[in-house]
PDB file of C-alpha atoms in Angstrom:
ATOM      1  CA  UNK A  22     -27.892  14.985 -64.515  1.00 57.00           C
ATOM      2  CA  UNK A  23     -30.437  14.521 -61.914  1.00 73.00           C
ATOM      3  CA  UNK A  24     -29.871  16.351 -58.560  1.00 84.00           C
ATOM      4  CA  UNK A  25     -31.360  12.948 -56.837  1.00 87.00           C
ATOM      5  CA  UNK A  26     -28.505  11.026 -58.131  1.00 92.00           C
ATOM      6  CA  UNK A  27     -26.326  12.909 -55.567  1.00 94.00           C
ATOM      7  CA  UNK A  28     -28.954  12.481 -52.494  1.00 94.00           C
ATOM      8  CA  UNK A  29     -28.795   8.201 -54.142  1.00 96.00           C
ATOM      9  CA  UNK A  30     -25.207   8.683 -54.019  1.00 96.00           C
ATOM     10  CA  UNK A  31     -25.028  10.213 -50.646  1.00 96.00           C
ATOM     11  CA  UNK A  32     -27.088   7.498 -48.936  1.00 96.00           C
ATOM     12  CA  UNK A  33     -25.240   4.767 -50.285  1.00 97.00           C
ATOM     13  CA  UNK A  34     -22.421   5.866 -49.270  1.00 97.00           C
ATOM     14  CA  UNK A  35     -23.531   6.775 -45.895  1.00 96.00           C
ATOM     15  CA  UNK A  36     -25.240   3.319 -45.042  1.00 96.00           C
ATOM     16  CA  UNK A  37     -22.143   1.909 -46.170  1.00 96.00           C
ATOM     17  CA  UNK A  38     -20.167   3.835 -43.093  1.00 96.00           C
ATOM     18  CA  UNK A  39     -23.317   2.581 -40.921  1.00 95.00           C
ATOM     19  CA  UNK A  40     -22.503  -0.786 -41.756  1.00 94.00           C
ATOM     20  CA  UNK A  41     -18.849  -0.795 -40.931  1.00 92.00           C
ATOM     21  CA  UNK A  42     -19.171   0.630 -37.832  1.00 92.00           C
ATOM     22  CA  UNK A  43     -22.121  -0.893 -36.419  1.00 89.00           C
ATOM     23  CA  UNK A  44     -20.429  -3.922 -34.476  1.00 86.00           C
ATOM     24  CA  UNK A  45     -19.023  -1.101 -32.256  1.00 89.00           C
ATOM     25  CA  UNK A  46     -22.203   0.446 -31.999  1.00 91.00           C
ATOM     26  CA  UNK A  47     -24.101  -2.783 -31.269  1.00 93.00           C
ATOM     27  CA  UNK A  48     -21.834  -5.769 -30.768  1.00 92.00           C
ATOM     28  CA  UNK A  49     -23.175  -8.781 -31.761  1.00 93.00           C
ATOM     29  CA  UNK A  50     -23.989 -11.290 -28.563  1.00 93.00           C
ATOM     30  CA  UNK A  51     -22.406 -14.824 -28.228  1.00 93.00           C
ATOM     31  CA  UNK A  52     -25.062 -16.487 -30.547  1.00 91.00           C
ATOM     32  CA  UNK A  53     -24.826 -14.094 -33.461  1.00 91.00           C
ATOM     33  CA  UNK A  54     -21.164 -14.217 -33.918  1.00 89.00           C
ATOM     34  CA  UNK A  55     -20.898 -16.945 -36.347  1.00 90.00           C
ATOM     35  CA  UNK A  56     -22.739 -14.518 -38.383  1.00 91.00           C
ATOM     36  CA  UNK A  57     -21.759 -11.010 -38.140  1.00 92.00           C
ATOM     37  CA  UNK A  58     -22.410  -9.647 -41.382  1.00 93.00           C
ATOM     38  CA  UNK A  59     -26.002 -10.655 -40.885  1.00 94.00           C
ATOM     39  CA  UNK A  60     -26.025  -8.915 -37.454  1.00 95.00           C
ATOM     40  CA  UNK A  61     -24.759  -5.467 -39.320  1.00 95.00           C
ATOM     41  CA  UNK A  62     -26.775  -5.936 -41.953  1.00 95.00           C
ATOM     42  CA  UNK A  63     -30.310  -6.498 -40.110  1.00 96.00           C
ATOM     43  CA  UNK A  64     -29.378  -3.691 -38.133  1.00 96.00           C
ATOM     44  CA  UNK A  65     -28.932  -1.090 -41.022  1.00 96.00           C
ATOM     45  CA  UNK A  66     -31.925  -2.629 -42.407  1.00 96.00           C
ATOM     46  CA  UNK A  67     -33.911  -1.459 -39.499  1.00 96.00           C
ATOM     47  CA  UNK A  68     -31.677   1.915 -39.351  1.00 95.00           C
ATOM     48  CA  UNK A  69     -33.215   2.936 -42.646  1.00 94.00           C
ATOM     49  CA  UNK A  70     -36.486   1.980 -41.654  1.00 93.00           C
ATOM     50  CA  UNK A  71     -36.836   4.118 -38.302  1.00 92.00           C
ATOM     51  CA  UNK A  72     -35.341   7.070 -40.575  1.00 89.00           C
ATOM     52  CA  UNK A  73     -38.074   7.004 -42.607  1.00 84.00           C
ATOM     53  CA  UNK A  74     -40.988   6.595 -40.424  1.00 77.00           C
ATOM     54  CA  UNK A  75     -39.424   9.229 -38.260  1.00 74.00           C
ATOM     55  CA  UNK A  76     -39.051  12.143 -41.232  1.00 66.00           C
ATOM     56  CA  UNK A  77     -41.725  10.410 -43.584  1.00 59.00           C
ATOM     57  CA  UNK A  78     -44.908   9.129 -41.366  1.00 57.00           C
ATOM     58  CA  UNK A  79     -46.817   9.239 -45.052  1.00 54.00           C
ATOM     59  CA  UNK A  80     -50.157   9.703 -43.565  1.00 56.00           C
ATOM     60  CA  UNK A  81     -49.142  12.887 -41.743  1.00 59.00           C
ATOM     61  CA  UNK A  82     -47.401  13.954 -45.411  1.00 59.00           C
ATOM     62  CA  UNK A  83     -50.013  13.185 -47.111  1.00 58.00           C
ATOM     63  CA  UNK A  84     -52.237  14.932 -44.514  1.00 56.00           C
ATOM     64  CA  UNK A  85     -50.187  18.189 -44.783  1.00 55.00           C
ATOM     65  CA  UNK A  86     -50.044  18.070 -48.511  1.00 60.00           C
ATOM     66  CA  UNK A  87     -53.523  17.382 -49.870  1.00 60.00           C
ATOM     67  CA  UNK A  88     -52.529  17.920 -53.039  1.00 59.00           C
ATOM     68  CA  UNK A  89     -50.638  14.460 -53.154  1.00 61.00           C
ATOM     69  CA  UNK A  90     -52.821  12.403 -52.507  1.00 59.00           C
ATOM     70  CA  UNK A  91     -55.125  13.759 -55.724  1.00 64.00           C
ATOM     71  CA  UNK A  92     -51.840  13.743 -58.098  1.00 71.00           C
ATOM     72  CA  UNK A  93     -49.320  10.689 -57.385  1.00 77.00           C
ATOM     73  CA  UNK A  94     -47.814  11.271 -60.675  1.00 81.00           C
ATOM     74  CA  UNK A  95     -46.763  14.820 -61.058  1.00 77.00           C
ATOM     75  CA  UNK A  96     -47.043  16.473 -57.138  1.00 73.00           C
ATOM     76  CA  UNK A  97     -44.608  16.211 -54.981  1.00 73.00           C
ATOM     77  CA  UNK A  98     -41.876  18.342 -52.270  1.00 76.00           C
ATOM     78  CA  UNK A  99     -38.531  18.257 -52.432  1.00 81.00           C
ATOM     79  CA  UNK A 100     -38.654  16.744 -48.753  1.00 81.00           C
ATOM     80  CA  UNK A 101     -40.788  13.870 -50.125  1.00 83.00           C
ATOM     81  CA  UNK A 102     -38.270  13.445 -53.816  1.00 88.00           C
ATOM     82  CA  UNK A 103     -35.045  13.434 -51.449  1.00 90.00           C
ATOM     83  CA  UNK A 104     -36.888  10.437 -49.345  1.00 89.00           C
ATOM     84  CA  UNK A 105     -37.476   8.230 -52.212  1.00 92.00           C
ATOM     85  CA  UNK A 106     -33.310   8.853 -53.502  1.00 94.00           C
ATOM     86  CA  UNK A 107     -32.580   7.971 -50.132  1.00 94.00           C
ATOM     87  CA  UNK A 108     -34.122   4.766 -50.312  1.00 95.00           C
ATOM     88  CA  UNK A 109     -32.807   4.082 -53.489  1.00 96.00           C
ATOM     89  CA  UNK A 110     -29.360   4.411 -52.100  1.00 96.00           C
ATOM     90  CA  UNK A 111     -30.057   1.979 -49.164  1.00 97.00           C
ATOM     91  CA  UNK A 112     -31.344  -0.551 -51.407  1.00 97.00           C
ATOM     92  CA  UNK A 113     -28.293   0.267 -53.630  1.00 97.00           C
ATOM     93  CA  UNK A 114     -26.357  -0.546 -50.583  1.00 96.00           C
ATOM     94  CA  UNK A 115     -28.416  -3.502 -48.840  1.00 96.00           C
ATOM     95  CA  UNK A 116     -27.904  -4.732 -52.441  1.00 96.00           C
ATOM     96  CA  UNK A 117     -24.061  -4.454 -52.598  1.00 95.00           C
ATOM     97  CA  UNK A 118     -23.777  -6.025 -49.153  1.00 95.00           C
ATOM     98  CA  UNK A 119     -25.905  -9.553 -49.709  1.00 94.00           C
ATOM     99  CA  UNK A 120     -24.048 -10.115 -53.240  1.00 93.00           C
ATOM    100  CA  UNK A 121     -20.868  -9.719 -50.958  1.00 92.00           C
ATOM    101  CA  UNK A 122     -21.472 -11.966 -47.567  1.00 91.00           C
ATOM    102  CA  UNK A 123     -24.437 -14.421 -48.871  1.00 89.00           C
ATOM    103  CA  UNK A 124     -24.539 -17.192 -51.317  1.00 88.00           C
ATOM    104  CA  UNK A 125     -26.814 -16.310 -53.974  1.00 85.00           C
ATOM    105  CA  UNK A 126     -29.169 -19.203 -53.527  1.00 84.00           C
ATOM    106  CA  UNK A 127     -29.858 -17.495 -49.899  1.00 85.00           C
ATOM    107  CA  UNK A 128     -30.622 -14.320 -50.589  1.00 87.00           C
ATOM    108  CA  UNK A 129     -32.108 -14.227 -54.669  1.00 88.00           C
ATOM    109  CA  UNK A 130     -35.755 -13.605 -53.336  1.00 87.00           C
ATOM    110  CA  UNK A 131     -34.308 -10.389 -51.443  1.00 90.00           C
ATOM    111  CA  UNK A 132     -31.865  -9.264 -54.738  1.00 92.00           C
ATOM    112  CA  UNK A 133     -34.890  -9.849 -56.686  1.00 90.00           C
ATOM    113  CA  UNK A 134     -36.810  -7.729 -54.726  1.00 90.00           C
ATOM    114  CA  UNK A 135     -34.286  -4.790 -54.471  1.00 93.00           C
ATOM    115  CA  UNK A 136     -33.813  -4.900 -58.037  1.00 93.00           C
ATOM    116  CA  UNK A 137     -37.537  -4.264 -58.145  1.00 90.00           C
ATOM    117  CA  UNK A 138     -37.937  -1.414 -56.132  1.00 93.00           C
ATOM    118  CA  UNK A 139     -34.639   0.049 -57.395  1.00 95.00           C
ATOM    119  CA  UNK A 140     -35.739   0.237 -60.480  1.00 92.00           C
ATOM    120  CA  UNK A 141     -39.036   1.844 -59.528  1.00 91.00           C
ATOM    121  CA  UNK A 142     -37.897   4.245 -57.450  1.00 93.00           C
ATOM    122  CA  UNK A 143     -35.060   5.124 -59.810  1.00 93.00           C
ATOM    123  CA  UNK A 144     -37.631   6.198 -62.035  1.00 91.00           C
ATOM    124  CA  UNK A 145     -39.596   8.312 -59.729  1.00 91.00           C
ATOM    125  CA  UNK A 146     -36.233  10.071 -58.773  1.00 93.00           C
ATOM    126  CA  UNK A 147     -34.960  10.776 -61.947  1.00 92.00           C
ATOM    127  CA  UNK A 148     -37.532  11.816 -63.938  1.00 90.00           C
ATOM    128  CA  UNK A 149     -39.751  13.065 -60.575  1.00 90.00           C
ATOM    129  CA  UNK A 150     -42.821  11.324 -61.475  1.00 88.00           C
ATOM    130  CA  UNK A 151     -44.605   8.831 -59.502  1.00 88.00           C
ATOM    131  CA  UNK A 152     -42.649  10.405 -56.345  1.00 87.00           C
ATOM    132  CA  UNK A 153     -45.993  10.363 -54.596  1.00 85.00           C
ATOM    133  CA  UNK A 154     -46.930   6.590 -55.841  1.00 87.00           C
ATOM    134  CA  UNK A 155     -43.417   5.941 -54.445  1.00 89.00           C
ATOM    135  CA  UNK A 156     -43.713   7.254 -50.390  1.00 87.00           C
ATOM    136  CA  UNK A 157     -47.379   5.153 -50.667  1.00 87.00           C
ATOM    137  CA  UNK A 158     -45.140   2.237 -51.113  1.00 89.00           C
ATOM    138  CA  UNK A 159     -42.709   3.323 -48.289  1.00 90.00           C
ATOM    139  CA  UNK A 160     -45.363   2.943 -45.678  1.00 89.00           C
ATOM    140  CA  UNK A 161     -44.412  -0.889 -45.686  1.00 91.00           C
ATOM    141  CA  UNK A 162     -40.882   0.646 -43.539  1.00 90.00           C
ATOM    142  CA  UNK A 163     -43.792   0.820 -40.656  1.00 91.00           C
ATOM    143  CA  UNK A 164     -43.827  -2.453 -40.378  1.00 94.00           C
ATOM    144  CA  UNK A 165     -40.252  -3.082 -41.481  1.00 94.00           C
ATOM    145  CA  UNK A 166     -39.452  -2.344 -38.173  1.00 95.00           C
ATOM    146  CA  UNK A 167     -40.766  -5.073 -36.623  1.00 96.00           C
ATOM    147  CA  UNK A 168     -39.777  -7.417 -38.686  1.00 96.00           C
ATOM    148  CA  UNK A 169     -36.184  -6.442 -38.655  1.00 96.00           C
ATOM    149  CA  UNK A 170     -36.451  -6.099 -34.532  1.00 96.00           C
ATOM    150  CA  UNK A 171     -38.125  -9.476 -35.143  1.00 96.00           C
ATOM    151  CA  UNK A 172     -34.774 -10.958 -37.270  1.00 96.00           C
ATOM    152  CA  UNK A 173     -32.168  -9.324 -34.158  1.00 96.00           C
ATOM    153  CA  UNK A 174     -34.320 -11.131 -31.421  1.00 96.00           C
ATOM    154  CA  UNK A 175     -34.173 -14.081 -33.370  1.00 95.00           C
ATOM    155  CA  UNK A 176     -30.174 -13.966 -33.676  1.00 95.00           C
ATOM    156  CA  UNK A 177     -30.048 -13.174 -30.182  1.00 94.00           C
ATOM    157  CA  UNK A 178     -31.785 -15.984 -29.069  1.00 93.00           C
ATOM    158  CA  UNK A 179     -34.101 -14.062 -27.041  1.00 94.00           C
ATOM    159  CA  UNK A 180     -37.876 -16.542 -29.205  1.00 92.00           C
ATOM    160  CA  UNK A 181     -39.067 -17.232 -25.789  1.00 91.00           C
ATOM    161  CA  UNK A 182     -39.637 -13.884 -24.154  1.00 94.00           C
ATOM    162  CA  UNK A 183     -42.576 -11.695 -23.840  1.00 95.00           C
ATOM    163  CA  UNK A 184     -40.505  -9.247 -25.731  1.00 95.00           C
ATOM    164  CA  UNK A 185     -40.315 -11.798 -29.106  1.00 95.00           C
ATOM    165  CA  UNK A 186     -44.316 -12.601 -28.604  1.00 95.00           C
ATOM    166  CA  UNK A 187     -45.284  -8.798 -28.355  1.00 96.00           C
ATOM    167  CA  UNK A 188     -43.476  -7.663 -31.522  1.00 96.00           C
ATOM    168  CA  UNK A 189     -44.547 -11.190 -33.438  1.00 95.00           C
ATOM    169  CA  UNK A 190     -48.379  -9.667 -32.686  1.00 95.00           C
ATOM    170  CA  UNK A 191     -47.530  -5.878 -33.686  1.00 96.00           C
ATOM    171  CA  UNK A 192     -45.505  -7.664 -36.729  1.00 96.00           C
ATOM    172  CA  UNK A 193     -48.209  -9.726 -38.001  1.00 95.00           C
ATOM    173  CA  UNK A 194     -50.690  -6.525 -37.627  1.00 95.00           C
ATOM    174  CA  UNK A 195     -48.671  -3.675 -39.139  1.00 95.00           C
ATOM    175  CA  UNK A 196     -47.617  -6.474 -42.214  1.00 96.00           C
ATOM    176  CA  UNK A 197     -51.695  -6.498 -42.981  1.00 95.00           C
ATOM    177  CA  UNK A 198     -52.216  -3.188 -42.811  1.00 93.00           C
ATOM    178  CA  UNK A 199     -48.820  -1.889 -44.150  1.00 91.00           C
ATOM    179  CA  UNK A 200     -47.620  -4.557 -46.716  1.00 92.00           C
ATOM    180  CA  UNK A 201     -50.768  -6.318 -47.760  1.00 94.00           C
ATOM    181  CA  UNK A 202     -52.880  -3.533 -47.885  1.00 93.00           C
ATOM    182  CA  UNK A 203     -50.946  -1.047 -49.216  1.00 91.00           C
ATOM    183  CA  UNK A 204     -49.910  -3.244 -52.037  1.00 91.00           C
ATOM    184  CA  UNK A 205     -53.741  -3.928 -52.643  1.00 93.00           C
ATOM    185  CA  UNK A 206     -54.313  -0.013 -52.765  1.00 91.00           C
ATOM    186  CA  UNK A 207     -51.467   0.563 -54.732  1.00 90.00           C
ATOM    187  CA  UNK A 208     -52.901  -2.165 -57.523  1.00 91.00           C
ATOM    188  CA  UNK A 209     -56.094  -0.502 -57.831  1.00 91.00           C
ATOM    189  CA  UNK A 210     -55.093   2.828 -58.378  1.00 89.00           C
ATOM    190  CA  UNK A 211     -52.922   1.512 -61.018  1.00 89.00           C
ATOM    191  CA  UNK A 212     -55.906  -0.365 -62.589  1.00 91.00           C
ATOM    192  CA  UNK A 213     -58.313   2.851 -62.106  1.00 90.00           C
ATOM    193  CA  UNK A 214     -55.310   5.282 -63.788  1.00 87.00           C
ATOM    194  CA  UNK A 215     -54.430   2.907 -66.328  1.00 88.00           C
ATOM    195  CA  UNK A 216     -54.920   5.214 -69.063  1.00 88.00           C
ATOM    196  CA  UNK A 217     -53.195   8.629 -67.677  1.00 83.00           C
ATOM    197  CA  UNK A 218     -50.212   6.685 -66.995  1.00 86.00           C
ATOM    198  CA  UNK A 219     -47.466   5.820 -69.708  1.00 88.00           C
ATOM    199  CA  UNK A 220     -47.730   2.477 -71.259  1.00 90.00           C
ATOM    200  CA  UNK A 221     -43.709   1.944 -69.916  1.00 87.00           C
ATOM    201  CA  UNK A 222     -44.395   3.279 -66.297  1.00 86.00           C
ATOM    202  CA  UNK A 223     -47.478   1.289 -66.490  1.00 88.00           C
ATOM    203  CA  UNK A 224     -45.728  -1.649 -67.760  1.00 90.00           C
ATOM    204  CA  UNK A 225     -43.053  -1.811 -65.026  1.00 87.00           C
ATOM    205  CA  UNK A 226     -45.435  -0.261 -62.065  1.00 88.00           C
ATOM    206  CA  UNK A 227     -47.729  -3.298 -63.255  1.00 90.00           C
ATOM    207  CA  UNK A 228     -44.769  -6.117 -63.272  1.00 88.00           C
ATOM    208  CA  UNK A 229     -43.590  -4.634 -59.993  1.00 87.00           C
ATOM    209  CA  UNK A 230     -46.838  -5.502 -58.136  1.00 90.00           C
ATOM    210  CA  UNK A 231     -47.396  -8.917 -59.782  1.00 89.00           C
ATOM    211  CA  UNK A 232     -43.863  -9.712 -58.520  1.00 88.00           C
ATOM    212  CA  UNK A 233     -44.485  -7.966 -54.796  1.00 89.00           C
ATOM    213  CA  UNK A 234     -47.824  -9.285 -53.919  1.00 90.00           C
ATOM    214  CA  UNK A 235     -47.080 -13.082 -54.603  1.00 90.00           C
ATOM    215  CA  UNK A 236     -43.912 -12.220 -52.440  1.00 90.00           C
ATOM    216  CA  UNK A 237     -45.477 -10.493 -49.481  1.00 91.00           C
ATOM    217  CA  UNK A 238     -48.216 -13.353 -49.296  1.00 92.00           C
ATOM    218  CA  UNK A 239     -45.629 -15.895 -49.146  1.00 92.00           C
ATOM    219  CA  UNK A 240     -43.809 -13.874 -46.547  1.00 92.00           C
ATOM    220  CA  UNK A 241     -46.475 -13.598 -44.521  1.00 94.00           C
ATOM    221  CA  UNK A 242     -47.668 -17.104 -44.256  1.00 94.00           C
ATOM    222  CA  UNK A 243     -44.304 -18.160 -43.198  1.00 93.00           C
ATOM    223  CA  UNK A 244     -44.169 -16.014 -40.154  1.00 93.00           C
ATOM    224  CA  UNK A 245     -47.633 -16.746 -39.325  1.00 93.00           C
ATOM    225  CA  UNK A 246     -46.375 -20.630 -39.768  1.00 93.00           C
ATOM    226  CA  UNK A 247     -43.296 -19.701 -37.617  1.00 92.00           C
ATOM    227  CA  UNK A 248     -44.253 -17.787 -34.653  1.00 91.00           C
ATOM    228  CA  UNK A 249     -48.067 -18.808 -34.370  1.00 90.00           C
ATOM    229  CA  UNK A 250     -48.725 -22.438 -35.393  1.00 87.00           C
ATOM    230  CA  UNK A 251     -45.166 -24.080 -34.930  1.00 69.00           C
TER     231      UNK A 251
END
């Protein structure tokens, strides 16, 4: 029994409460009502985001501990392990709450892609490995944030302010450098370690970028579409 599954366990449990009570926290304006779920959920969304760019800022970890960025496989701190199991339980959750409130054909691509990173993060929090691989991957909650501040502006009707045009810029900028290129890293220093990493952990780490990239690309030419050539 893994120690992690309680942090997993913990989180879930504890974005769960954040959901429930986040109407009274942040009641949804006039145009969002027809959809409140959505409003609770896109606001939990960017909950765990600003959680972990507050306590994980990778760069800065990274920076601290030099030792992680020469062994993503086997180095990590307990800070960093307990960061990953939280994620794991807000995907858990975020996971729970679509397959709930949204019709399947609406929100597949997004179940699809929590199963994904469940699954790899699972296996850096149960069996510790990869822990280090896994907060790399976490620097795309940098520019989560602005693309779940970009989803609430949206349901709030609020397209045409300066507001919604400044965070569409920061958006597109931070999903370059924080989903694109990270993913791009994190696919060549799978190719380069090929051969010290497991033929399994290989095998899914492998299957898990061939499934994010294509994703991510197709994400980001619809908000380019959407806010910059509509």
């Amino acid at each position: 029994f893994s120690p992690g599954l309680l942090v997993v366990a913990g989180s879930f449990a504890a974005f769960r409460l954040l959901n429930r009570g986040l109407e009274r926290l942040v009641p949804p304006p006039p145009s969002a009502r027809r959809n409140r779920w959505k409003w609770r959920n896109i606001w939990t969304s960017l909950a765990h985001s600003a959680l972990l760019d507050t306590h994980n800022l990778s760069p800065c970890r990274f920076y601290l501990h030099p030792e992680l960025s020469k062994d993503l496989v086997g180095t990590h701190s307990p800070g960093a392990h307990s960061l990953v199991a939280v994620s794991v339980g807000y995907f858990l959750e975020d996971f729970v709450d679509m397959l709930c409130n949204q019709k399947l054909h609406q929100s597949w691509e997004l179940l699809f892609h929590h199963s994904v990173v469940i699954v790899c993060f699972g296996i850096a929090v149960l069996f510790h490995q990869y822990v280090g691989f896994a907060l790399v991957a976490l620097l795309v909650e940098i520019n989560s944030v602005f693309l779940h501040l970009r989803q609430i502006l949206l349901m709030a009707n609020l397209v045409h302010t300066t507001c919604y045009r400044l965070n569409s810029i920061v958006n597109l900028g931070t999903y370059v450098v924080f989903r694109i290129a990270t993913l791009a890293w994190m696919t060549r220093w799978l190719f380069l370690n090929r051969q010290n990493v497991p033929p399994a952990a290989y095998a899914v780490g492998t299957v898990g970028m061939a499934i994010m990239t294509p994703m991510n690309i197709i994400l980001f030419y619809r908000l380019l579409r959407s806010d910059f050539f509509k």
